[in-house]
XYZ file of C-alpha atoms in Angstrom:
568
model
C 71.942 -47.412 116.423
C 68.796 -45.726 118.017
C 69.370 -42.492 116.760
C 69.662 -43.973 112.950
C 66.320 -46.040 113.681
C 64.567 -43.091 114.918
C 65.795 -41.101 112.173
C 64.834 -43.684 109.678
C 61.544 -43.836 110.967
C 60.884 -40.352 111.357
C 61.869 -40.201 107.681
C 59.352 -42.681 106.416
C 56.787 -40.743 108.391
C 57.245 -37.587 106.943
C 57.486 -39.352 102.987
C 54.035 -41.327 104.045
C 52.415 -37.999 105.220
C 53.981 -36.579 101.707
C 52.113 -39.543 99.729
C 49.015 -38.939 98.080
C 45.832 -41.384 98.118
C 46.465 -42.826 95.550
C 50.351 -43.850 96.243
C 49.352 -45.380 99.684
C 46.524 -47.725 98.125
C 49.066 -49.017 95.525
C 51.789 -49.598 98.444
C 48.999 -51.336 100.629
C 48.227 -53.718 96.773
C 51.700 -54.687 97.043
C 52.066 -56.007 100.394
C 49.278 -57.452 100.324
C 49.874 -59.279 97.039
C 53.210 -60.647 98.743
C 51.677 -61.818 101.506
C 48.793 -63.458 98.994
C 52.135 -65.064 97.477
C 54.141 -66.656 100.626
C 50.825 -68.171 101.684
C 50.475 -69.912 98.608
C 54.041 -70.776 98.731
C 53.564 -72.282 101.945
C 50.590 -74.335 101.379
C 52.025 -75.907 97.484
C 55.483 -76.437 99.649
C 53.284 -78.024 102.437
C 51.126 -80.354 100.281
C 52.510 -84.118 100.910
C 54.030 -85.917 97.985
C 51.306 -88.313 96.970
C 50.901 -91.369 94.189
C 48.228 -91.852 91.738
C 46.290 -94.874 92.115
C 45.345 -95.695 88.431
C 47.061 -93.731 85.252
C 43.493 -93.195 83.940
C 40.901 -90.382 85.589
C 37.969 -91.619 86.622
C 35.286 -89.246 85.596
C 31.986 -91.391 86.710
C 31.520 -89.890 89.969
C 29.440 -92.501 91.565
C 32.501 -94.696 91.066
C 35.055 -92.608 92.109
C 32.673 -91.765 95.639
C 32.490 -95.566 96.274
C 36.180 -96.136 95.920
C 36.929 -93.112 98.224
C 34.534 -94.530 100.584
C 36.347 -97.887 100.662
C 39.540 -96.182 101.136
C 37.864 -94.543 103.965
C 36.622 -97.443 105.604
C 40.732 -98.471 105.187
C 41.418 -95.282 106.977
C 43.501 -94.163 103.938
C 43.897 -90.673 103.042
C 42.819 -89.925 99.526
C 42.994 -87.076 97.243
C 41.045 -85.970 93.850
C 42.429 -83.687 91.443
C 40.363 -81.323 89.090
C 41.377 -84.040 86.093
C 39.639 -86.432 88.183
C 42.872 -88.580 89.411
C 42.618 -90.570 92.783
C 45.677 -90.165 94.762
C 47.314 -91.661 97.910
C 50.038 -91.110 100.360
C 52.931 -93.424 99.029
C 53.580 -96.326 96.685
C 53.323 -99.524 98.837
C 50.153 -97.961 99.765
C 49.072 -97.354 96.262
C 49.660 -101.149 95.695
C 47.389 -102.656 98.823
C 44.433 -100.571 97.717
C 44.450 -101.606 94.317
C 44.703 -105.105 95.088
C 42.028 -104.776 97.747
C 39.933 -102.477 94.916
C 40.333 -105.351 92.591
C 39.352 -107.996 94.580
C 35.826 -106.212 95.381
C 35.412 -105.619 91.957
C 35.436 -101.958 92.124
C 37.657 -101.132 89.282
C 35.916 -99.487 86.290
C 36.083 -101.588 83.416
C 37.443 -98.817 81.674
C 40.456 -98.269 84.137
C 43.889 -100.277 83.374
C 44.955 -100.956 86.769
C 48.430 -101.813 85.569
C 49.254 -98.972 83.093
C 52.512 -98.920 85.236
C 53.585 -101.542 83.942
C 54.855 -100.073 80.548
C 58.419 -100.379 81.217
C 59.623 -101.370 77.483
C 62.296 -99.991 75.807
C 61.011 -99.523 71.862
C 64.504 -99.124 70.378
C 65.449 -103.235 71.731
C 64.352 -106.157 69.525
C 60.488 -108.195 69.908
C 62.643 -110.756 71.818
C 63.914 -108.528 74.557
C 61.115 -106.670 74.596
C 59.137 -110.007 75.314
C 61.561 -110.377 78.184
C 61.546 -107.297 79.357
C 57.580 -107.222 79.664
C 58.101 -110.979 81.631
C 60.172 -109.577 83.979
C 58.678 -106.507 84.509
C 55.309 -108.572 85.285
C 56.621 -110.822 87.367
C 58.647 -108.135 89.609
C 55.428 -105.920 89.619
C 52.949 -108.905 90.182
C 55.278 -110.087 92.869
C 55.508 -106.782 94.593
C 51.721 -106.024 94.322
C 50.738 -109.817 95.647
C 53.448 -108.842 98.718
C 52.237 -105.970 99.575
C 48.963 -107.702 100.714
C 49.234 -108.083 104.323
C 48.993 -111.416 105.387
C 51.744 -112.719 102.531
C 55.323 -112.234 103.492
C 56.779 -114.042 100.316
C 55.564 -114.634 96.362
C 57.255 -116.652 93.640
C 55.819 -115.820 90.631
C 56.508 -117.490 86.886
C 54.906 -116.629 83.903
C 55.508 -117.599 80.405
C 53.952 -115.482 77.794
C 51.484 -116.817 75.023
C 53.613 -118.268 72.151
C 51.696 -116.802 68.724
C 51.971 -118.748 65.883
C 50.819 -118.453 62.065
C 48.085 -121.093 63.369
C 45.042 -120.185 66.646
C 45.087 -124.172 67.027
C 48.391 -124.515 67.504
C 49.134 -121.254 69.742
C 50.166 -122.054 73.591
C 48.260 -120.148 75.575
C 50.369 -117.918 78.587
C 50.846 -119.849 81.697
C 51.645 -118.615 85.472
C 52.586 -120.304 88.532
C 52.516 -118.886 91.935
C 53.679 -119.853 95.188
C 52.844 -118.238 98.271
C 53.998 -117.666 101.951
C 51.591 -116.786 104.994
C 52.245 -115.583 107.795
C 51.249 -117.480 110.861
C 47.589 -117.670 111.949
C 46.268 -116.246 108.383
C 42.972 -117.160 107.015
C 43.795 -116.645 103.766
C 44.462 -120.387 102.695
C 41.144 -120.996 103.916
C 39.593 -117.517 102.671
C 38.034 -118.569 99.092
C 36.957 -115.022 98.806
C 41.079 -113.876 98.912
C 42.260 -116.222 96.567
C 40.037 -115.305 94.320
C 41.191 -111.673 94.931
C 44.598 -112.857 94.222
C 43.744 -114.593 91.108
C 41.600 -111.490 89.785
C 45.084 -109.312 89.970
C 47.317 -111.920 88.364
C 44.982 -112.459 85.432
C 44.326 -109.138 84.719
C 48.302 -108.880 84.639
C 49.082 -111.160 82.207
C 47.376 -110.592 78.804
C 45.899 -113.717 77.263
C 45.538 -115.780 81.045
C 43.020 -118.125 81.688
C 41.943 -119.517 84.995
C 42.763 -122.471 84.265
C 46.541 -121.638 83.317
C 46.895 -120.328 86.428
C 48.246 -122.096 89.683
C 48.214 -120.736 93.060
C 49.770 -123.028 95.431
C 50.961 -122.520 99.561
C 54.467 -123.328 100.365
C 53.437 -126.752 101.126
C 52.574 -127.189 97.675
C 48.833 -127.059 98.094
C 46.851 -125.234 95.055
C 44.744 -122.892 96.438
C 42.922 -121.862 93.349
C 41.426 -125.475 92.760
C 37.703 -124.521 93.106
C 36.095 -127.134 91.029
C 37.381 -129.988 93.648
C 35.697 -127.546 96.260
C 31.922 -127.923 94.886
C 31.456 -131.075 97.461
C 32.693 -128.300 100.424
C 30.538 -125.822 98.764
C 27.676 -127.723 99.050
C 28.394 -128.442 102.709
C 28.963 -124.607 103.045
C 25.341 -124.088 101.050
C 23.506 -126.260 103.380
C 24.641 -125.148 106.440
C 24.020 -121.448 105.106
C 20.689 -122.306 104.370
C 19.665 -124.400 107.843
C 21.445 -120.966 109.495
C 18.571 -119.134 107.582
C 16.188 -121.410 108.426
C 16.920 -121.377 111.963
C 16.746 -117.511 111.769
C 13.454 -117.398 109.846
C 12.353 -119.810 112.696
C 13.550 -117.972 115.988
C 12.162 -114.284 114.449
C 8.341 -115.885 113.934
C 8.969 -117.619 117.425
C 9.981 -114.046 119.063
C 7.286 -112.240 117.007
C 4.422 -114.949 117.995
C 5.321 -115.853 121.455
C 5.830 -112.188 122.162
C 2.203 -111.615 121.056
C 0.781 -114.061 123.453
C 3.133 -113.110 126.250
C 1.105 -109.469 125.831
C -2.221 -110.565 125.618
C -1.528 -113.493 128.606
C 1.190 -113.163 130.723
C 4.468 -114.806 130.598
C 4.044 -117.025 132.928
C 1.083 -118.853 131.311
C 2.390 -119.298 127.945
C 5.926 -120.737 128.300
C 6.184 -123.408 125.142
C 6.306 -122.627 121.816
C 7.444 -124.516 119.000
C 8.053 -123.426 115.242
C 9.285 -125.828 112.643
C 9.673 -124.470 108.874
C 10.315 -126.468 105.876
C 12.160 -124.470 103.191
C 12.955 -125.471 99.585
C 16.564 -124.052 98.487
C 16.086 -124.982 95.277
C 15.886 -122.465 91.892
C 13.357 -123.429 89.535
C 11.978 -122.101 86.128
C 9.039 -123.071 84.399
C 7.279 -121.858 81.015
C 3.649 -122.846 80.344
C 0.862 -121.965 78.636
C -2.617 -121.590 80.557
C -6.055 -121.381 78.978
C -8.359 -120.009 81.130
C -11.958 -119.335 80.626
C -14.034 -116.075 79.797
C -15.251 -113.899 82.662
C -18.436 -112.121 80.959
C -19.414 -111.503 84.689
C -16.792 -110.942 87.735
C -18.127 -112.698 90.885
C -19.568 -110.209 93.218
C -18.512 -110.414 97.142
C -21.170 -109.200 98.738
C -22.980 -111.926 97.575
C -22.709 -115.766 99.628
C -22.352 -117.541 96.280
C -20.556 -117.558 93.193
C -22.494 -115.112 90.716
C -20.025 -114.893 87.984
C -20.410 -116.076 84.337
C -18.049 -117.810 82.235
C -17.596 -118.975 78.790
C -15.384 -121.522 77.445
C -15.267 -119.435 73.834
C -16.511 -115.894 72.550
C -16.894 -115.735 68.694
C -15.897 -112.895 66.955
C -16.530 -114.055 63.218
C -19.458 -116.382 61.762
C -19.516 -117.184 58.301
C -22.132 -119.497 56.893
C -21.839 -121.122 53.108
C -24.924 -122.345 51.858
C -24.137 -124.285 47.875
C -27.426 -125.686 46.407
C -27.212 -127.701 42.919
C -30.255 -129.288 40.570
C -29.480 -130.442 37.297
C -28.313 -133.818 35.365
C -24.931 -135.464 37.118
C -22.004 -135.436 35.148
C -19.966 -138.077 35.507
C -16.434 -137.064 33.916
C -14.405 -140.272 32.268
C -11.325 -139.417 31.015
C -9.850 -138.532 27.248
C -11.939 -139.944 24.477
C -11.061 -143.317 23.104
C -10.043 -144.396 26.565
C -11.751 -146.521 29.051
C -13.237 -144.557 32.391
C -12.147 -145.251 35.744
C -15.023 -144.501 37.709
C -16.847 -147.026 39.973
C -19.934 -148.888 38.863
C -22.003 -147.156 41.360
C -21.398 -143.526 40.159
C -21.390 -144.829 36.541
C -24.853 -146.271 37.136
C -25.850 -142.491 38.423
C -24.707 -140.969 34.885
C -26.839 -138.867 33.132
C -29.363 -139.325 36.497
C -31.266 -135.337 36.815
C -31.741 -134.349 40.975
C -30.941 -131.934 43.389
C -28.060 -131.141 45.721
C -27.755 -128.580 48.706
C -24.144 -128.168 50.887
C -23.861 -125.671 53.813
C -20.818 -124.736 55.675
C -20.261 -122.674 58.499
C -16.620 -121.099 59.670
C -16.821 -119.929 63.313
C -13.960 -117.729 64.998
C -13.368 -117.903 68.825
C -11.472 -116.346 71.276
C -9.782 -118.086 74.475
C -8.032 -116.666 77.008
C -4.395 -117.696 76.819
C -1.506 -116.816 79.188
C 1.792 -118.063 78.634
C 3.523 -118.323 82.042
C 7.498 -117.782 82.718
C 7.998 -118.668 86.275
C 11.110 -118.891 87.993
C 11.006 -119.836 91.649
C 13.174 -118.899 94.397
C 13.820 -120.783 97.534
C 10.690 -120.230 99.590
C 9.072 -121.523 102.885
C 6.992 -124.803 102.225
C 5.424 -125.269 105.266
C 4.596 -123.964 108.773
C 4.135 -125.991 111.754
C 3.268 -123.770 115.208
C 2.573 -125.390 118.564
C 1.490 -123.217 121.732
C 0.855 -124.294 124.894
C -0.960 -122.289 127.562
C -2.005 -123.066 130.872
C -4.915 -121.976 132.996
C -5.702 -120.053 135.794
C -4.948 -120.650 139.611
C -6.793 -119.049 142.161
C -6.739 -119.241 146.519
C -9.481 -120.536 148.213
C -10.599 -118.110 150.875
C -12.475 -118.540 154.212
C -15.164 -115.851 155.096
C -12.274 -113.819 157.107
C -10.282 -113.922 153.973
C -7.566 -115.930 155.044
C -6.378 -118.875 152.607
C -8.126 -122.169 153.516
C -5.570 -125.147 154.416
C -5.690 -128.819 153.807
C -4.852 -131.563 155.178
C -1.421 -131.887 154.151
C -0.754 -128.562 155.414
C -1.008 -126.957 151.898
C -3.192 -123.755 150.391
C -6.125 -125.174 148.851
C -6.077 -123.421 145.023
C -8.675 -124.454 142.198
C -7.297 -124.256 138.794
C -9.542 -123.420 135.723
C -8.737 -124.458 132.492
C -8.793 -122.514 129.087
C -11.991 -122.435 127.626
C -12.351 -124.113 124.094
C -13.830 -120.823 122.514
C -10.546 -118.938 123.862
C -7.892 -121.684 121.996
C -9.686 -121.197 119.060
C -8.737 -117.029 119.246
C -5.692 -118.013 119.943
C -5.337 -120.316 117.299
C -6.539 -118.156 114.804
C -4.859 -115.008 116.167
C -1.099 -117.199 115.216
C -2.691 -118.208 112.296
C -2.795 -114.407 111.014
C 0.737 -113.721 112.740
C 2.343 -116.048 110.712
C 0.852 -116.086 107.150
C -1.172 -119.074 107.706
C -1.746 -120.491 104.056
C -4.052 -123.563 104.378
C -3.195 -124.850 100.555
C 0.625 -124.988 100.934
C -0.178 -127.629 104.625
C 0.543 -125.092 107.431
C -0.564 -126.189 110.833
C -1.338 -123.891 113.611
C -2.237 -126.033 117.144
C -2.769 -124.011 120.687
C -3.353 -126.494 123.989
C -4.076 -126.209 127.275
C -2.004 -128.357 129.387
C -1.547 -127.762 132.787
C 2.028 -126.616 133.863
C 3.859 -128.482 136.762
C 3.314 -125.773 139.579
C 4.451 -128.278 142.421
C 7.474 -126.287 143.248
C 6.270 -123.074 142.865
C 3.528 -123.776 145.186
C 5.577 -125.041 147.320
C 7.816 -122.106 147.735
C 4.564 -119.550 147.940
C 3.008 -122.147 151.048
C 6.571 -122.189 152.503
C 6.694 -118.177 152.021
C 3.434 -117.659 153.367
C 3.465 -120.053 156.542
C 6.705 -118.165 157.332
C 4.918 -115.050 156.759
C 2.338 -115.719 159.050
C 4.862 -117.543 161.561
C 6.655 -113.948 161.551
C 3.547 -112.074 161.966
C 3.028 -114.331 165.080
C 6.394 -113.448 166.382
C 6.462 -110.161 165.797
C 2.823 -110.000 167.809
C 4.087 -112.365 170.661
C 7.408 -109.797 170.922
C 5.660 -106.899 170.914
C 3.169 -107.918 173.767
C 6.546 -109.111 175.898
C 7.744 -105.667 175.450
C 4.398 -104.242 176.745
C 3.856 -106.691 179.482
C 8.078 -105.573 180.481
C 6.974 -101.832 180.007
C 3.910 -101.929 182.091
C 6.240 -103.735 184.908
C 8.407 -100.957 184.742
C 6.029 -98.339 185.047
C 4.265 -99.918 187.662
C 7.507 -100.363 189.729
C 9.111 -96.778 189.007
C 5.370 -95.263 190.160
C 5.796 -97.674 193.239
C 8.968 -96.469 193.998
C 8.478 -93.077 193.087
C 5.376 -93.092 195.849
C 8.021 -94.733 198.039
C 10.448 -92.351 197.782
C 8.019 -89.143 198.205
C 6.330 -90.621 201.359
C 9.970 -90.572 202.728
C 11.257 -87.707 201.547
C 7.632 -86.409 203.195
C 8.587 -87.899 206.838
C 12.477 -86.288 206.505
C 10.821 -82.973 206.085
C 8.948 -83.526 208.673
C 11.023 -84.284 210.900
C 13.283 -81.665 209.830
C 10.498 -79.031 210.539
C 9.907 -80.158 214.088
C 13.201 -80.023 214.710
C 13.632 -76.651 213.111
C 10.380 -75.398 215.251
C 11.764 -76.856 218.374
C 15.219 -75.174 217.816
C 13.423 -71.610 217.563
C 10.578 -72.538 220.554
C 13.884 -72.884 222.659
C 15.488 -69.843 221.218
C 12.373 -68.009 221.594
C 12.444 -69.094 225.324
C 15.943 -68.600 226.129
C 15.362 -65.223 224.790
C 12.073 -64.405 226.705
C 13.992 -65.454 229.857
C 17.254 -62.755 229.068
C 19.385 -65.411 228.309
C 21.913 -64.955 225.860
C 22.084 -67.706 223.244
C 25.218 -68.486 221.102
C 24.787 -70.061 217.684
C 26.704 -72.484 216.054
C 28.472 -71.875 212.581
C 26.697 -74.212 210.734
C 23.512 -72.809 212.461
C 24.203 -69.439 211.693
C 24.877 -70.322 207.962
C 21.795 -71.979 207.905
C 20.234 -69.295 209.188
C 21.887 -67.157 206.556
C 20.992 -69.792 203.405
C 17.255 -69.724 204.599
C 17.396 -65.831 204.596
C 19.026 -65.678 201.525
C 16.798 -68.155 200.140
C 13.332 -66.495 201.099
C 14.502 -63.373 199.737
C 15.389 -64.828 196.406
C 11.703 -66.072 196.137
C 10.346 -62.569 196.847
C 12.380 -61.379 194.164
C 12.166 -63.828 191.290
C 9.492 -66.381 192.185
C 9.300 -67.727 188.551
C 13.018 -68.370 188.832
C 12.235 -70.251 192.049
C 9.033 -71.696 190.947
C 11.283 -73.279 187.929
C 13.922 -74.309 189.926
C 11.074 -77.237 192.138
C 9.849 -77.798 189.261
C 13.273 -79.232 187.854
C 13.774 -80.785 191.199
C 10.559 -82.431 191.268
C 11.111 -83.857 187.368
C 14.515 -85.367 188.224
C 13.180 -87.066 190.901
């Protein structure tokens, strides 16, 4: 088997060294374009099976980013083909994010979110194919309502919309649902997901109304009732609106009493109150203002008002001046027929004199406005109250120690805030808040005193023990020093004590040695021979030995007394 695989490769080395350039660069093409091939092969074989969302591509693609980013937020994996199809990983999942999708209202209008549905069968009569459809809603409405999360069990029943010849006497569809919870669900409660659910069941059924529909608990309750919730929406309304009122309130409180926390200290301004009156509710008004016009603007630099105003600025005069001499004619009817004019005018027939009439037409302009004003809910009021107290200070003796009364307590002074300092601070709340004088804000800053009983009570009781320590500390440390001086004075004593004998042994010791050698010096003068003792002879011997060690190191020697002399 070796020799055949050498010989086969020696045989496709001699055919590649036989190959020209141009053979070898189409052999390297094909493998490569085989390996090019398996790796596609792998990754199409490797892609998951997936499910489209909706049968329609959604082409918008600021819609089709916020419902992958929803699906995100879901931690569902999504997919977008070229044709702009959303896809997911399987069918159940396919049905949870369309209901959730529905309920948030991020459907395209132009997206059927049940194209599935189309399960008819065209060669079967209208009548079957009505049933059909019913069925195949209910089963598909059923299994899309179950796959929420929270419901473990939906009945639903729907009758179609009966058509007649007639609109008035058409019955419009119906449905009825019943559904099962699991336990410790919110979504009886949860008006938001019931009106989720009702969203996907009326865009289900064609020709459904809201008010066809019932959603009802197991229990029998219907969910989907919201007009006998208004009275629990209003409870829900106001107690949205005192949360925001309490939240408007505690953010100027922070902001304000933050402010004079900084420019005081903490500990002086403790109290603040902010009350704010808010109307919640929505108004519109229309009006029409007539204003005067400004022919001069009001210049601020000045201390008074310098503008001028008109009420009216013509822009046409026309002036009609008749004049009229001659004999009055006085006109009385068809001949043969008696006048009708009054005796005074008849009396002025045929009378000659003069007559002049003037008119004048004047155009003006006003300045109108018409107004369209539709008001929001809006703070109607401020009301601030601050509270800061004054300044304590120690009274000090000319040694600088804190002066004491009678009761045994440190004399302070206290100084209050002066007037011309409540008035900054008024006005320096008055700009944090928006102080607007017309709509009855109120901005008050005091100087009451706080209760400091207790706290000067714990700083006497802190410094009296202070000073109490300091006193012990002083009377221990003189003890010790009085105890060490004792000591000193009785090691010297002893010390001296202990020399003076030591002084009186060597003495003694020398006149004993000196008297040994006098008699040895004798005994030897006289021819006498003297025997010595052992323990005189190794004396002799240590004191030889000795002497000679000094000669030859004396700092050895010298530092040997002087360790002898430190020990004692």
């Amino acid at each position: 088997m070796n020799e055949w695989l050498k010989k086969f490769v020696t045989n496709i080395k001699e055919s590649w060294a036989k190959w020209t350039i141009i053979q070898k660069g189409i052999l390297a093409g094909i493998i490569a374009a085989v390996i090019v091939a398996i790796v596609l092969l792998l990754n199409v074989s490797s892609k998951p099976t997936t499910v489209r969302l909706f049968g329609t591509p959604i082409t918008d693609e600021a819609v089709r980013s916020a419902i992958i980013t929803r699906l995100d937020r879901e931690n569902v994996d999504s997919w977008v083909d070229s044709a702009g199809y959303i896809s997911v990983q399987d069918k159940q999942t396919a049905f949870r994010m369309r209901d959730l999708l529905i309920e948030e209202d991020l459907v395209p209008a132009s997206v059927n979110p049940y194209a599935f549905f189309d399960k008819t069968n065209w060669a079967t009569t209208d009548f079957e194919r009505e049933v059909q459809w019913q069925r195949a809603t209910e089963a598909l409405v059923k299994q899309h309502i179950e796959a929420l999360s929270d419901i473990t069990y939906a009945n639903i029943k729907i009758t179609p919309e009966k058509k007649t010849l007639f609109a008035s006497e058409r019955e419009p569809a119906k449905a009825s649902v019943i559904i099962k919870v699991v336990p410790g669900s919110d979504l009886l409660t949860n008006r938001k997901r019931v009106l989720g659910i009702q969203k996907i069941i009326l865009k289900a059924v064609e020709g459904l109304s809201a008010e066809q529909l019932s959603i009802a608990d197991s229990d029998g309750i219907v969910l989907n009732d919201f007009d006998s919730m208004a009275d629990f929406d209003k409870v829900d309304l106001a107690e949205k609106e005192q949360k925001l009122i309490r939240k408007l309130e505690a953010e100027y409180r922070a902001k304000v009493l933050k402010a004079l926390q900084t420019t005081l200290s903490e500990d002086r301004v403790r109290d603040l109150n902010i009350k704010i009156d808010m109307d919640m509710s929505e108004e519109k008004t229309q009006a029409t203002e007539y204003s005067p016009i400004t022919i001069k603007a009001d210049n601020p630099d000045t201390p008074y008002d310098d503008s001028e105003l008109r009420d009216v600025l013509p822009i046409s005069v026309q002036t009609v001046t008749k004049e009229w001499q001659g004999t009055g004619y006085n006109p009385e009817g068809p001949a043969g027929t008696e006048g009708q004019t009054p005796p005074v005018y008849s009396d002025m027939s045929n009378v000659i004199g003069k007559s002049t009439e003037t008119g004048v037409t004047q155009n003006n302009v006003i300045n109108t406005k018409n107004i369209q004003k539709e008001k929001r809910p809006g703070i109607d009021r401020i009301t601030v109250s601050a509270n800061v107290d004054g300044t304590w200070k120690i009274k000090y003796d000319k040694n600088h120690n804190p002066l004491i009364t009678e009761e045994g307590h440190i004399d302070r002074e206290y100084t209050p805030v002066p007037k011309e300092d409540l008035e900054q601070l008024a006005e320096y709340v008055r700009n944090a808040i928006g102080y607007n004088r017309a709509r009855g804000d109120s901005v008050s800053v005091t100087n009451i005193a706080f209760d400091r009983t207790v706290q000067h009570d714990e700083e006497d009781a802190e410094y009296f023990k202070a000073r109490q320590t300091r006193t012990t500390i002083l009377m221990i440390l003189g003890a010790l020093a009085f105890v060490l001086l004792l000591f000193i004075i009785f090691r010297f004593v002893a010390r001296e004590v202990e020399r003076r004998k030591r002084l009186r042994e060597e003495e003694l010791l020398r006149k004993q040695q000196s008297a040994r050698e006098q008699a040895l010096w004798d005994a030897k003068e006289e021819g006498m021979e003297v025997t010595m003792s052992v323990e005189e002879r190794k004396r002799a011997e240590l004191q030889e030995n000795a002497i000679a060690m000094a000669k030859e190191h004396p700092e050895d020697v010298a530092m040997l007394v002087r360790t002898w002399l430190m020990e004692e």
